[in-house]
Amino acid sequence: MARLKYLVLHCTATPEGREVTAADIRRMHLSPVSAGGRGWKQVGYTDIIHLDGTVERLIDNNEDANVDPWEITNGAKGYNSVSRHVVYAGGCDRSMNPKDTRTPAQCKAMEAYVKDFHRRFPDVRIIGHNEVAAKACPSFDVQKWLKSIGINQAA
């Protein structure tokens, strides 16, 4: 068990307007590499924010400030044992270039999710996947967005 240090925001890196289901995430992450998956033992995210703003739990957790071994997801290599990960469906334009594709409902749900998380865990740093990996994910500037919704974190 480790102390929770990060909430990492992600996108599914799928085209704008295409829904992604929990089954899709499980298939992409858990299927063997030979079957087109990543071959992981656990999915990469705790929760997914759907196009309509619905938040769906992918991996149970006990909502405390620790990351128990059974709560670890594979969202950001090197950070998983101290992080919780949330993903929104989208993140690419129709040509698969990075783009902030969050729908108004996703933006509202993500804001509520992040504000509630920050209220409960004010010392946990909220970051984008691209802040700890050479990726475009989540296809928007998380730190700028946090300031726009009234969350100011120490650097």
Coordinates of C-alpha atoms in Angstrom, one line a residue:
M1 CA 0.0 0.0 0.0
A2 CA 1.3 3.5 -0.9
R3 CA 0.1 7.0 -0.2
L4 CA -1.9 8.5 -3.1
K5 CA 0.2 11.3 -4.7
Y6 CA -1.4 11.9 -8.1
L7 CA -4.7 12.0 -10.0
V8 CA -3.8 11.5 -13.6
L9 CA -6.2 12.7 -16.3
H10 CA -6.3 10.8 -19.6
C11 CA -8.1 10.5 -22.9
T12 CA -8.9 7.3 -24.7
A13 CA -7.2 8.6 -27.9
T14 CA -10.2 7.8 -30.0
P15 CA -12.0 10.0 -32.6
E16 CA -14.3 12.8 -31.5
G17 CA -17.8 11.6 -31.0
R18 CA -17.0 7.9 -30.7
E19 CA -18.2 6.4 -27.4
V20 CA -15.9 4.0 -25.6
T21 CA -17.4 1.4 -23.3
A22 CA -15.9 -0.3 -20.2
A23 CA -15.8 -3.5 -22.3
D24 CA -13.8 -1.6 -25.0
I25 CA -11.3 -0.5 -22.3
R26 CA -11.0 -4.0 -20.9
R27 CA -10.5 -5.5 -24.4
M28 CA -7.8 -2.9 -25.3
H29 CA -5.9 -3.3 -22.1
L30 CA -6.4 -6.9 -21.1
S31 CA -6.4 -8.8 -24.3
P32 CA -3.1 -10.5 -25.3
V33 CA -0.8 -8.5 -27.6
S34 CA -1.4 -11.2 -30.2
A35 CA -5.1 -10.3 -30.2
G36 CA -4.4 -6.6 -30.5
G37 CA -4.5 -5.7 -26.8
R38 CA -1.8 -4.6 -24.4
G39 CA -1.7 -7.8 -22.4
W40 CA -2.0 -6.0 -19.1
K41 CA -3.3 -7.7 -15.9
Q42 CA -5.3 -4.6 -15.0
V43 CA -7.0 -1.8 -17.0
G44 CA -5.4 1.6 -17.0
Y45 CA -8.1 3.7 -15.4
T46 CA -10.2 3.7 -12.3
D47 CA -13.1 5.6 -14.0
I48 CA -14.2 6.6 -17.4
I49 CA -16.2 9.8 -18.3
H50 CA -18.5 9.0 -21.2
L51 CA -19.6 11.4 -23.9
D52 CA -22.9 12.1 -22.1
G53 CA -21.0 12.9 -18.9
T54 CA -21.8 9.6 -17.1
V55 CA -18.9 8.5 -14.9
E56 CA -18.4 4.7 -14.8
R57 CA -16.2 2.9 -12.3
L58 CA -13.9 0.4 -14.0
I59 CA -11.9 -0.6 -10.9
D60 CA -13.2 -0.6 -7.4
N61 CA -11.3 1.3 -4.8
N62 CA -12.1 2.2 -1.2
E63 CA -11.9 6.0 -1.8
D64 CA -9.2 6.5 0.8
A65 CA -5.8 8.3 0.5
N66 CA -3.9 5.1 -0.1
V67 CA -3.4 3.0 -3.2
D68 CA -3.9 -0.6 -2.2
P69 CA -2.4 -3.3 -4.4
W70 CA -5.8 -4.3 -5.8
E71 CA -6.5 -0.6 -6.7
I72 CA -3.5 -0.2 -8.9
T73 CA -4.3 0.6 -12.6
N74 CA -1.8 0.8 -15.5
G75 CA -2.4 4.4 -16.5
A76 CA 1.2 5.9 -16.4
K77 CA 4.3 3.8 -16.2
G78 CA 6.3 4.5 -13.1
Y79 CA 3.4 6.3 -11.3
N80 CA 0.7 3.6 -11.0
S81 CA 1.4 2.6 -7.4
V82 CA 0.8 6.2 -6.2
S83 CA -1.9 7.3 -8.6
R84 CA -5.5 7.1 -9.5
H85 CA -6.4 7.5 -13.2
V86 CA -9.5 8.9 -14.9
V87 CA -10.1 8.9 -18.6
Y88 CA -12.6 10.6 -20.9
A89 CA -13.8 9.1 -24.2
G90 CA -12.2 11.0 -27.1
G91 CA -9.0 13.1 -27.4
C92 CA -8.5 12.9 -31.2
D93 CA -10.0 14.5 -34.2
R94 CA -11.3 12.4 -37.1
S95 CA -7.8 12.2 -38.5
M96 CA -6.5 10.9 -35.2
N97 CA -4.6 14.1 -34.3
P98 CA -4.7 15.2 -30.7
K99 CA -7.7 17.5 -29.9
D100 CA -9.6 18.4 -26.8
T101 CA -12.9 16.7 -27.8
R102 CA -14.6 16.8 -24.4
T103 CA -18.3 17.4 -24.8
P104 CA -20.0 20.0 -22.6
A105 CA -21.3 17.1 -20.5
Q106 CA -17.8 15.6 -20.2
C107 CA -16.4 19.0 -19.2
K108 CA -19.1 19.4 -16.5
A109 CA -18.6 15.8 -15.2
M110 CA -14.8 16.1 -15.2
E111 CA -15.0 19.4 -13.4
A112 CA -17.3 17.9 -10.7
Y113 CA -15.1 14.8 -10.5
V114 CA -11.9 16.8 -10.1
K115 CA -13.3 19.3 -7.7
D116 CA -14.7 16.6 -5.5
F117 CA -11.4 14.7 -5.6
H118 CA -9.4 17.8 -4.8
R119 CA -11.8 18.6 -1.9
R120 CA -11.3 15.1 -0.4
F121 CA -7.5 14.9 -1.2
P122 CA -6.1 18.5 -1.3
D123 CA -2.5 17.3 -1.1
V124 CA -2.8 15.0 -4.2
R125 CA -1.4 16.6 -7.3
I126 CA -3.7 16.6 -10.4
I127 CA -1.8 16.1 -13.6
G128 CA -2.2 15.2 -17.3
H129 CA -0.7 12.0 -18.5
N130 CA 1.5 14.2 -20.8
E131 CA 3.2 15.7 -17.7
V132 CA 4.8 12.3 -16.9
A133 CA 5.1 10.7 -20.4
A134 CA 5.9 11.7 -23.9
K135 CA 2.3 11.7 -25.0
A136 CA -0.4 14.1 -26.1
C137 CA -2.9 12.6 -23.7
P138 CA -5.2 14.0 -22.4
S139 CA -5.1 16.5 -25.4
F140 CA -5.6 19.6 -23.3
D141 CA -3.5 21.6 -20.8
V142 CA -4.5 20.2 -17.5
Q143 CA -2.8 22.9 -15.4
K144 CA -4.3 25.7 -17.4
W145 CA -7.7 24.0 -17.1
L146 CA -7.4 23.5 -13.4
K147 CA -6.8 27.2 -12.9
S148 CA -9.8 28.0 -15.1
I149 CA -12.0 26.0 -12.7
G150 CA -10.5 27.5 -9.5
I151 CA -8.0 24.9 -8.5
N152 CA -4.5 26.3 -7.9
Q153 CA -1.9 23.7 -7.0
A154 CA 1.6 24.4 -5.7
A155 CA 4.2 23.5 -8.4

